[in-house]
XYZ file of C-alpha atoms in Angstrom:
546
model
C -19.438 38.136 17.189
C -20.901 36.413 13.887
C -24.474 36.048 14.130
C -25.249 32.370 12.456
C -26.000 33.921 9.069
C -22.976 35.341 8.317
C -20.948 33.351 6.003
C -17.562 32.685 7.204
C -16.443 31.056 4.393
C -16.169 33.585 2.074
C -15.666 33.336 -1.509
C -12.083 33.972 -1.583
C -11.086 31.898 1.337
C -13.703 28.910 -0.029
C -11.692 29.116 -3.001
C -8.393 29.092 -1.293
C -9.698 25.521 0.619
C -10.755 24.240 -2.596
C -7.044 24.448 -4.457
C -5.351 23.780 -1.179
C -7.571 20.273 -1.193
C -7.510 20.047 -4.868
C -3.811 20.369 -4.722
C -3.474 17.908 -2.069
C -5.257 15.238 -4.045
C -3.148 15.907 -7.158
C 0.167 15.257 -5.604
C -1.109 12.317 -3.718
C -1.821 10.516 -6.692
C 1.620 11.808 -8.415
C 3.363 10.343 -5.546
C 1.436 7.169 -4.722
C 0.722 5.795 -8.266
C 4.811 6.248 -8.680
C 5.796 4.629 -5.325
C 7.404 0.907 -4.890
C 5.217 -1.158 -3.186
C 5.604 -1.246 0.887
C 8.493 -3.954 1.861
C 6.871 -6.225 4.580
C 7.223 -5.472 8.115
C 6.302 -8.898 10.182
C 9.918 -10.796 9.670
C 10.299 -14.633 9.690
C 12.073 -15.811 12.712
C 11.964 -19.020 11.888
C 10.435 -22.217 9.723
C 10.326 -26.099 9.885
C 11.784 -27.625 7.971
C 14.565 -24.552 7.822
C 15.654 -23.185 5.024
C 17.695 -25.076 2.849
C 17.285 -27.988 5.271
C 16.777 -31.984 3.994
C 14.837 -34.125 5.857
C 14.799 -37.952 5.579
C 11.054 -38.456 5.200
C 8.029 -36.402 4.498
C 6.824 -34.323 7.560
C 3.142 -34.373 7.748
C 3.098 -30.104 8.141
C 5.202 -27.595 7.742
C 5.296 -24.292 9.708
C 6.732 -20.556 9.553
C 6.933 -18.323 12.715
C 6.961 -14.218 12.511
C 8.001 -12.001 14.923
C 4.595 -10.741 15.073
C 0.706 -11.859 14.250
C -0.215 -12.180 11.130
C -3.239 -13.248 9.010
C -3.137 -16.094 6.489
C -5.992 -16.651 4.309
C -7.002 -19.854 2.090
C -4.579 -20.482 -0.243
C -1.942 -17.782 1.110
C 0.569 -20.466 1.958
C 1.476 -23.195 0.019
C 4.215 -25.708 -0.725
C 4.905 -26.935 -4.554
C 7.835 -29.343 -5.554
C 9.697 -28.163 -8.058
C 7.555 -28.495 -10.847
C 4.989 -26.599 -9.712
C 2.666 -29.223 -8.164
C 0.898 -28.687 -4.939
C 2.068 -30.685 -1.749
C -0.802 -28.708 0.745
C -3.754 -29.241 1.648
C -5.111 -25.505 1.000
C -6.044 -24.825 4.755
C -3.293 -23.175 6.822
C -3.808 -22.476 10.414
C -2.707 -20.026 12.820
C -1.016 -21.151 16.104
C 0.664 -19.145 18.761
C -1.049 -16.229 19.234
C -1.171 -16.055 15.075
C 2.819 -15.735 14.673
C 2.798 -19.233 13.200
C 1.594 -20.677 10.403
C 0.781 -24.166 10.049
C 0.396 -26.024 6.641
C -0.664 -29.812 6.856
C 0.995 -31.772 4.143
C -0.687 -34.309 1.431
C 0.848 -38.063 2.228
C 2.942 -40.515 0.058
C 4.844 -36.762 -1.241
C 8.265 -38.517 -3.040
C 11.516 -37.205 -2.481
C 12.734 -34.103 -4.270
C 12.901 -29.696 -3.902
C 9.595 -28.112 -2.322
C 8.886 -24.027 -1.742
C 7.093 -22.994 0.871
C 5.597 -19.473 -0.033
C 3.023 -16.683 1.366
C 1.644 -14.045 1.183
C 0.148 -12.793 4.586
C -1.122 -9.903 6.285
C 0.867 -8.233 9.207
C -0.347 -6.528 12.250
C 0.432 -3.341 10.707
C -1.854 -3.906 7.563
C 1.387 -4.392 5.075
C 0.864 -7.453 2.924
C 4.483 -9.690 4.011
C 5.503 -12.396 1.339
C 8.266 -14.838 1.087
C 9.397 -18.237 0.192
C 11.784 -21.248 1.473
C 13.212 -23.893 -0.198
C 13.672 -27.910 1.833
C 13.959 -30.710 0.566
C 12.799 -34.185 1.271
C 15.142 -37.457 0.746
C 17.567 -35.148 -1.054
C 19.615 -31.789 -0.606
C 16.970 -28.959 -1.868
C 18.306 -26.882 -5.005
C 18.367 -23.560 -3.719
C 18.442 -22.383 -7.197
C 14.802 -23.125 -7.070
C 12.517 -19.576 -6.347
C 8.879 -18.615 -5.826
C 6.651 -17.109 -9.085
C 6.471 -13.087 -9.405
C 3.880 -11.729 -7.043
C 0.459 -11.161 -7.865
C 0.719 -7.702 -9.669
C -2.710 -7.357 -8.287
C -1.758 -7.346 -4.856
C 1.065 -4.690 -5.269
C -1.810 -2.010 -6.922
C -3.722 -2.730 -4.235
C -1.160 -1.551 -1.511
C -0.822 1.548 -3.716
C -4.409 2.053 -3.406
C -4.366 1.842 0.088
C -1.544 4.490 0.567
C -3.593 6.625 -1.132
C -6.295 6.000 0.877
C -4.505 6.304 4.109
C -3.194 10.318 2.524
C -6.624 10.902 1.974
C -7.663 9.521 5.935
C -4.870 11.596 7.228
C -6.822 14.937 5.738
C -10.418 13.812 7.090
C -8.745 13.144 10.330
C -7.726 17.004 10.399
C -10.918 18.471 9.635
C -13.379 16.006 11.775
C -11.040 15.992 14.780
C -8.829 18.646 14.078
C -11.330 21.797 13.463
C -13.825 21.230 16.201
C -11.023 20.647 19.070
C -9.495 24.135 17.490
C -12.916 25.820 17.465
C -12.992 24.801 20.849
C -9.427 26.492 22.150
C -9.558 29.872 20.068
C -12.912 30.474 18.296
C -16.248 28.990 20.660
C -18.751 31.181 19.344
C -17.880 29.763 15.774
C -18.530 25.923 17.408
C -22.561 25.253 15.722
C -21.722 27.632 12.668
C -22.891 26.342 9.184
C -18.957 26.154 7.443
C -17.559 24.518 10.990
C -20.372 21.723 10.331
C -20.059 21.489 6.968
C -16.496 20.873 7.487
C -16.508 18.167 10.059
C -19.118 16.378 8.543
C -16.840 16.526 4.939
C -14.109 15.161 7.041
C -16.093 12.567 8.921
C -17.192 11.238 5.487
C -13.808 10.783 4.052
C -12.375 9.233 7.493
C -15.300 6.364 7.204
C -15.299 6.510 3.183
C -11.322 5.498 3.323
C -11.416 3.326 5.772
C -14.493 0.977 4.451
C -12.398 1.111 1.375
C -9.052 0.104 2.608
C -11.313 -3.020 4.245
C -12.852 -4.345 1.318
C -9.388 -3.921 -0.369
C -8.164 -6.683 2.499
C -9.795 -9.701 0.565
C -7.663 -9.259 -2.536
C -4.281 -8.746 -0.595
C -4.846 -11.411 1.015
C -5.562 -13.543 -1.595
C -5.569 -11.867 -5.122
C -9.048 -11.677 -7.006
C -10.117 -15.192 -5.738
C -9.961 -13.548 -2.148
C -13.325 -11.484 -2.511
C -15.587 -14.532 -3.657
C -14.194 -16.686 -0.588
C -16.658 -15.715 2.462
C -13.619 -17.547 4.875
C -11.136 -14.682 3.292
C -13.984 -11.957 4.073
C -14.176 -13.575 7.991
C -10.511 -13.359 8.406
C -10.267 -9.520 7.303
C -13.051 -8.875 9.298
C -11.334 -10.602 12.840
C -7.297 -9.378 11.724
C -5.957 -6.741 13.697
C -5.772 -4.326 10.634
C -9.473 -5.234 9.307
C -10.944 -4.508 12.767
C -9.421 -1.005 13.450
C -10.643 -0.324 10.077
C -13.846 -0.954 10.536
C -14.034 0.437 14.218
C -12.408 3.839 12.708
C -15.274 4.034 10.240
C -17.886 3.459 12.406
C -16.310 5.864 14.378
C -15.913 8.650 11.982
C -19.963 7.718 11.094
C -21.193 8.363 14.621
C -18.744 11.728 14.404
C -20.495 13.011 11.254
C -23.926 12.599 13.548
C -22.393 14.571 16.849
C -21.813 17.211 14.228
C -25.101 17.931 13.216
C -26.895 16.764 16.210
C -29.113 19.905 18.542
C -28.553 17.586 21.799
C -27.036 18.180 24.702
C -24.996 14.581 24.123
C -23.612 15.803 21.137
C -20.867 17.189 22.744
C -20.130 13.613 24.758
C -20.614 11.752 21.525
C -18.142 13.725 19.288
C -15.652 13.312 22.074
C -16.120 9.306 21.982
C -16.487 8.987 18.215
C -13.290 11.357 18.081
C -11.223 8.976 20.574
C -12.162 5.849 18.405
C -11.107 7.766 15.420
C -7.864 8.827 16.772
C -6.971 5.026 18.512
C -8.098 3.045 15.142
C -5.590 5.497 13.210
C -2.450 4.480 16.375
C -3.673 1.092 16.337
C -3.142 0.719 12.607
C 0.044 1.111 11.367
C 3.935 0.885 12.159
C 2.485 1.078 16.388
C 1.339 -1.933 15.791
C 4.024 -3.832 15.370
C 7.867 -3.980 16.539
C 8.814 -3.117 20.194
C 7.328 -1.352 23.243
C 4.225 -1.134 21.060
C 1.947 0.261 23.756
C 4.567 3.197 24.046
C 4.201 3.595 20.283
C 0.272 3.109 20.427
C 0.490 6.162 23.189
C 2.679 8.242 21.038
C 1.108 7.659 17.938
C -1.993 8.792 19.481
C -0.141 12.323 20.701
C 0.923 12.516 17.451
C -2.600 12.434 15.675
C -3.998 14.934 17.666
C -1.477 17.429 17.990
C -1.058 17.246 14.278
C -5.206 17.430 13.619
C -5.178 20.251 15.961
C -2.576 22.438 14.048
C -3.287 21.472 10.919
C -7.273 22.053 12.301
C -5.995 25.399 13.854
C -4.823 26.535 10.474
C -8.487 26.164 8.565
C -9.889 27.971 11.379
C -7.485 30.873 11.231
C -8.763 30.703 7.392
C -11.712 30.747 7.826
C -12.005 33.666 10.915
C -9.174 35.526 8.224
C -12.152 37.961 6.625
C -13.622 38.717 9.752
C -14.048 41.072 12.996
C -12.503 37.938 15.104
C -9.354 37.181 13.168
C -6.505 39.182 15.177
C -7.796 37.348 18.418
C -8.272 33.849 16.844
C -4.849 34.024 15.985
C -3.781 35.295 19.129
C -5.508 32.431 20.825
C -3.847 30.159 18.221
C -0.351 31.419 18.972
C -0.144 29.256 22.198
C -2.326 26.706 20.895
C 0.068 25.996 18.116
C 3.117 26.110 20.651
C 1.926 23.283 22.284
C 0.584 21.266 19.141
C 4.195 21.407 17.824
C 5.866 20.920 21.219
C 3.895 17.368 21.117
C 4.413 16.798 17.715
C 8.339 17.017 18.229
C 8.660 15.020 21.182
C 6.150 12.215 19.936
C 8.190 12.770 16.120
C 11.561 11.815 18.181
C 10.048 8.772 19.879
C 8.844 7.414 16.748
C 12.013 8.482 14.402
C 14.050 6.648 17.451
C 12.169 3.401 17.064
C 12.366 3.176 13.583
C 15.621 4.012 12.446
C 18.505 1.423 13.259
C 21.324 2.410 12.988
C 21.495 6.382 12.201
C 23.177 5.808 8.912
C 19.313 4.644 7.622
C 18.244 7.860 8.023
C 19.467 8.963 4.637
C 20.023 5.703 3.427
C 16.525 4.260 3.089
C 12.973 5.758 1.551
C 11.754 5.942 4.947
C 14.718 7.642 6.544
C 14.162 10.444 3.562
C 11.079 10.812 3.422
C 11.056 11.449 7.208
C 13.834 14.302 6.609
C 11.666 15.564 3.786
C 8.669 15.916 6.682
C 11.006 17.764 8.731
C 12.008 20.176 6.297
C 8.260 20.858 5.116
C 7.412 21.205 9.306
C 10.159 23.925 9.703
C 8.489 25.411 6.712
C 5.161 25.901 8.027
C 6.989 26.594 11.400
C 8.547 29.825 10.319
C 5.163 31.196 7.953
C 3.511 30.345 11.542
C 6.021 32.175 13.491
C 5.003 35.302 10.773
C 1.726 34.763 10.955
C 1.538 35.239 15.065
C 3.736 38.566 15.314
C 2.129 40.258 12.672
C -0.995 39.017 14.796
C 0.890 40.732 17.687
C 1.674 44.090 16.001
C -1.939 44.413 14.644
C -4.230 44.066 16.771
C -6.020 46.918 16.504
C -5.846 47.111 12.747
C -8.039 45.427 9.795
C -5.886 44.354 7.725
C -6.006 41.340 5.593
C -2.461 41.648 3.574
C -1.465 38.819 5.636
C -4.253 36.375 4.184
C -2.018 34.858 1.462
C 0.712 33.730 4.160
C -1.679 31.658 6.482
C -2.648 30.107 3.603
C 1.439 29.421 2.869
C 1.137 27.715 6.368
C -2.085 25.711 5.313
C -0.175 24.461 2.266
C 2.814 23.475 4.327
C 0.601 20.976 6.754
C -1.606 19.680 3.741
C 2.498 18.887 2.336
C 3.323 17.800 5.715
C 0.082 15.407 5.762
C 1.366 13.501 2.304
C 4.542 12.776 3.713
C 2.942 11.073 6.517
C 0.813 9.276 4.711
C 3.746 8.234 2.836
C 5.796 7.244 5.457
C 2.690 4.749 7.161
C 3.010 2.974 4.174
C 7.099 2.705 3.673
C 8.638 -0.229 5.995
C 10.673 1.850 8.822
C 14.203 2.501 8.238
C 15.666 -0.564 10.361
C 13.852 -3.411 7.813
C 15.569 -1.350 4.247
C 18.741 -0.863 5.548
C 20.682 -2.629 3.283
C 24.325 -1.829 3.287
C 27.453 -2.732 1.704
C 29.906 -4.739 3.685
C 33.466 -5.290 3.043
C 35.520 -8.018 5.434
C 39.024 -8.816 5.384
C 39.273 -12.255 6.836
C 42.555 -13.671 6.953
C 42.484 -17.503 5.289
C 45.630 -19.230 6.184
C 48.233 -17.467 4.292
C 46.260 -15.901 2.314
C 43.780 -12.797 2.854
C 40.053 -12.701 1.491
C 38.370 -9.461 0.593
C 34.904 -10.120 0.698
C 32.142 -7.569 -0.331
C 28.417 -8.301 0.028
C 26.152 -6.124 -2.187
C 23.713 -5.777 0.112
C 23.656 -6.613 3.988
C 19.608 -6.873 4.318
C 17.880 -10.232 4.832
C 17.096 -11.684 1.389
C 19.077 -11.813 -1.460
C 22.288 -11.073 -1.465
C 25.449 -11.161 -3.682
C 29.051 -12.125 -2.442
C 32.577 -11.861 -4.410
C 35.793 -12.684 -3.150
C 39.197 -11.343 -3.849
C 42.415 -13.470 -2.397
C 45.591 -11.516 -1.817
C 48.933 -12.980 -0.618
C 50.797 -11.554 2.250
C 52.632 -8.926 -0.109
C 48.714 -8.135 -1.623
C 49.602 -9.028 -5.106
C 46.507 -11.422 -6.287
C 46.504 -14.965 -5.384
C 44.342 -17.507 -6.889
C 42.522 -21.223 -5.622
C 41.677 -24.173 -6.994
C 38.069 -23.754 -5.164
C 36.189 -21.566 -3.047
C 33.260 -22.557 -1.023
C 30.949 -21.053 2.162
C 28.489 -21.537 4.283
C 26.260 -19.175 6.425
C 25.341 -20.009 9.303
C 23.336 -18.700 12.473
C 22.412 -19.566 16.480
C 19.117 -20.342 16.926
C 16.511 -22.785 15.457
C 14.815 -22.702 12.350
C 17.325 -21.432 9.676
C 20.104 -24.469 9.162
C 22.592 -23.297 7.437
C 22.712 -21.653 3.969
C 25.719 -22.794 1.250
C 27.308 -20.246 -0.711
C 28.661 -21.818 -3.918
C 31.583 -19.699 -6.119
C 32.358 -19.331 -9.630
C 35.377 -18.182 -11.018
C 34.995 -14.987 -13.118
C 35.665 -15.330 -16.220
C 37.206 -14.763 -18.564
C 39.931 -14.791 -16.309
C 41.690 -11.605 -17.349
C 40.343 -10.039 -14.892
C 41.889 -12.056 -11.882
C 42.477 -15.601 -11.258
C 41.720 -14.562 -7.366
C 38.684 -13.083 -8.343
C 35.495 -15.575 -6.857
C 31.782 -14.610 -7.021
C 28.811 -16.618 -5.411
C 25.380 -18.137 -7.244
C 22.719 -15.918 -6.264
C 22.565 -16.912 -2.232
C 19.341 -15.955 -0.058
C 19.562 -15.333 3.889
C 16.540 -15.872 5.164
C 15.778 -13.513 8.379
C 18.074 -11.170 9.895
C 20.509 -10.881 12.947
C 24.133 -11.798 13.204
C 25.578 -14.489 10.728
C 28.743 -16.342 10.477
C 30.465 -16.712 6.843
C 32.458 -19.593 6.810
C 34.858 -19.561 3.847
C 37.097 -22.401 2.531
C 39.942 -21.895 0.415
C 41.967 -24.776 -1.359
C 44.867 -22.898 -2.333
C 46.637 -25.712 -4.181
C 46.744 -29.553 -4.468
C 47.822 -30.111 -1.078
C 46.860 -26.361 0.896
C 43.501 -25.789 2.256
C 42.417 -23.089 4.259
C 39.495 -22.296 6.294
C 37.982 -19.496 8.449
C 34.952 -17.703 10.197
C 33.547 -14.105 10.293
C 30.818 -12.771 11.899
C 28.553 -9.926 9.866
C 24.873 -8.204 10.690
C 22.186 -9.220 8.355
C 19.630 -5.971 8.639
């Protein structure tokens, strides 16, 4: 046994922390500052006026409703005509448990185009933005679309991955080491580098997450959003400013425990650690989506298995250079088992909830970046499967040849950690899928091939090919369409074609103005063909907007 003077962090092994960190940091920002920004993940179920609706006279509000709370802030939603003059009143309210959005109008508006736009905050923390087009007195041009976003907003989000990486790592040594110390090392539990440690991790846990908070302002609202004190409230009571700010206090009172002689110390690490570990559940994809408690519960396993192996690791590194190494990573051995038993089952819960249908997996950033995580945890699986038999083959020996390979495995997790990190701020699998569809829909006589670029709610592109019955091209004297969809909220969406020209390259060859569907779920296309001066044509098919 150490006596409290020895140094367990050696030289060599402080060293070997140090790059492992260093390293860490340096791809995080690689990665991160070369990400997209984070699609949205609450989705618009439905708005009044709908989109692409006319009504006769001006309504005195307009509203949007999401599938989930979200957090609107002054100025976040507003309605222009097409010119770029404002119809609100500047102060949009939350109704329904915060899924909708209402914006009161300014009287005597004339008749003519209006957008509706946002930009709000989700339950998850992932800034959601998005625009409609109505019009009053007059069919809306749907031609018209909302300004670039604030370039502003997307650094921030990138900032705030970065942070979340860099939570991730404090999470594994403030709750990670001490629960490890606990299971295979206890008479390293009130050593110096154990402290030192925790308290390190502690900071950056409570240092990210203040941070990410005062980052919430300008997401919301751009630069005017940190001089408004109402912006400042609203971060402060969402869903994703609150577990912030209860994670850093958290994290504070964690950094005490670990320096604290008292006999409460104990009691107050475990409470601190339990915030810690439910603020981190509580504030990303868990949050939102289905059976959300489920996800909460999982998330939760999830964190702590992952702090404890990852945890596990830097205290096999740090026992490495002395007496107690061959029994700490004995002790680890089944330790580990179990970390990764509840890492898999809690890794197939999530994967399960988040990718729809199987073909996202390795068709979306999310669904390959979640392979790439696999891959790295197989990694450090196999260095840890080394790492426990030479344990059990030498445990009577003093060896240290093996040194280089636990720190393999540490590199491995600290790999394994980015990719999280990445993935909690990627929109799941099931809102990117965005696949090509091809439909064959017979039209009278005639048969239209119709592909649509891109099957995901938004923009989309759609091209039409007519055949006769014999397949030989067959052209029209117009092509038209409609979308359409049950449910209130979203009238009906026109699809205008163009002939391609020049026309060398068909006369059957039809592709639509730039056409945006709204929210997703099953549409119906509706295409009408006039063949010639006296044959028309018309018919329905059914496709999946992701």
């Amino acid at each position: 046994m150490l006596r409290e003077s020895t140094p367990l962090l050696s030289h060599g092994v402080r060293r070997a922390v140090v790059t492992a960190l260093c390293a860490a940091g340096l791809v995080l920002a690689t990665v991160f500052l070369g990400a997209a920004a984070a699609s949205a993940h609450a989705v618009l179920v439905s708005s009044d006026p709908g989109y692409g609706a006319m009504v006769d006279h001006a309504p005195a509000r307009v509203s949007i409703t999401f599938d989930e709370p979200v957090t609107a802030a002054q100025n976040a939603v507003t309605v222009a005509d097409r010119d770029g003059a404002r119809a609100d009143d500047g102060s949009p309210a939350t109704a329904d448990g915060g899924r909708t959005v209402v914006v009161p109008l300014r009287p005597g508006l004339s008749d003519g185009t209006y957008l509706l736009g946002w930009s709000l905050l989700s339950a998850d923390g992932h800034v959601v933005a998005g625009s409609i087009v109505f019009g009053i007195g007059v069919p809306p041009d749907l031609t018209v679309t909302a300004a670039p976003p604030d370039p502003l907003i997307a650094t921030l989000d990138t900032v705030v991955r970065l942070l979340t990486a860099l939570g991730y790592l404090g999470i594994a040594l403030a709750v990670g080491i001490p629960l490890a110390v606990r299971l295979i090392w206890t008479e390293a539990a009130h050593s110096r580098a154990i402290t030192q440690l925790t308290r390190v991790g502690a900071a950056a846990v409570s240092g990210t997450a203040l941070a990410a908070f005062a980052l919430i302002p300008g997401r919301l609202g751009g630069a005017a959003g940190w001089g408004e004190p109402r912006t400042w409230i609203q971060s402060a009571i969402s869903l994703a400013g609150a577990v912030l700010l209860a994670k850093a206090m958290g994290a504070i009172a964690l950094a005490y425990a670990a320096t604290a002689s008292s006999r409460r110390a104990g009691s107050i690490m475990a409470v601190s650690g339990t915030v810690v570990v439910l603020a981190q559940a509580a504030s990303g994809h868990a949050a939102a989506g289905e059976y959300r408690w489920a996800a909460v519960v999982s998330t939760v396993l999830h964190v702590v298995a992952m702090a404890v192996w990852v945890g596990g690791v830097m205290v096999v590194v740090l026992a490495w250079r002395t007496s107690r190494r061959v029994r700490v990573v004995a002790r680890f051995g089944s330790v580990a088992a179990g970390a990764v038993a509840a890492l898999a089952v809690s890794g197939v819960f999530q994967a399960w909830r988040a990718v729809s249908p199987v073909a996202a997996l390795w068709s979306t950033s999310w669904g390959l970046l979640l392979i790439a995580k696999l891959s790295l945890v197989a990694v450090a699986l196999g260095v840890a499967v080394a790492v426990r038999r030479w344990a059990a083959g030498n445990r009577r020996r003093e060896s240290v040849g093996m040194s280089w390979v636990v720190r393999a495995e540490l590199g491995a997790q600290v790999a394994v950690l980015v990719v999280t990190a990445l993935l909690t701020g990627v929109a799941p699998a099931r809102d990117t899928y965005d696949p090509a569809v091809a439909l064959d829909v017979p039209v009278g006589a005639l048969t239209a091939h119709v592909n649509i670029d891109g099957a995901h709610a938004g923009p989309q592109k759609i091209t039409v090919r007519l055949k006769d019955s014999a397949g030989l091209p067959r052209g029209a004297l117009e092509v038209t369409g409609r979308l359409e969809r049950d449910g209130g909220g979203i009238g009906p969406v026109e699809v205008v074609f163009r002939r391609v020209e020049p026309v060398e390259i068909g006369p059957d060859y039809f592709v639509s103005r730039p056409v945006r569907v709204p929210v997703a779920g099953e549409w119906r296309l509706r295409l009408t063909v006039v063949a010639d001066r006296v044959s028309g044509y018309a018919a329905t098919v059914p496709y999946r907007v992701w």
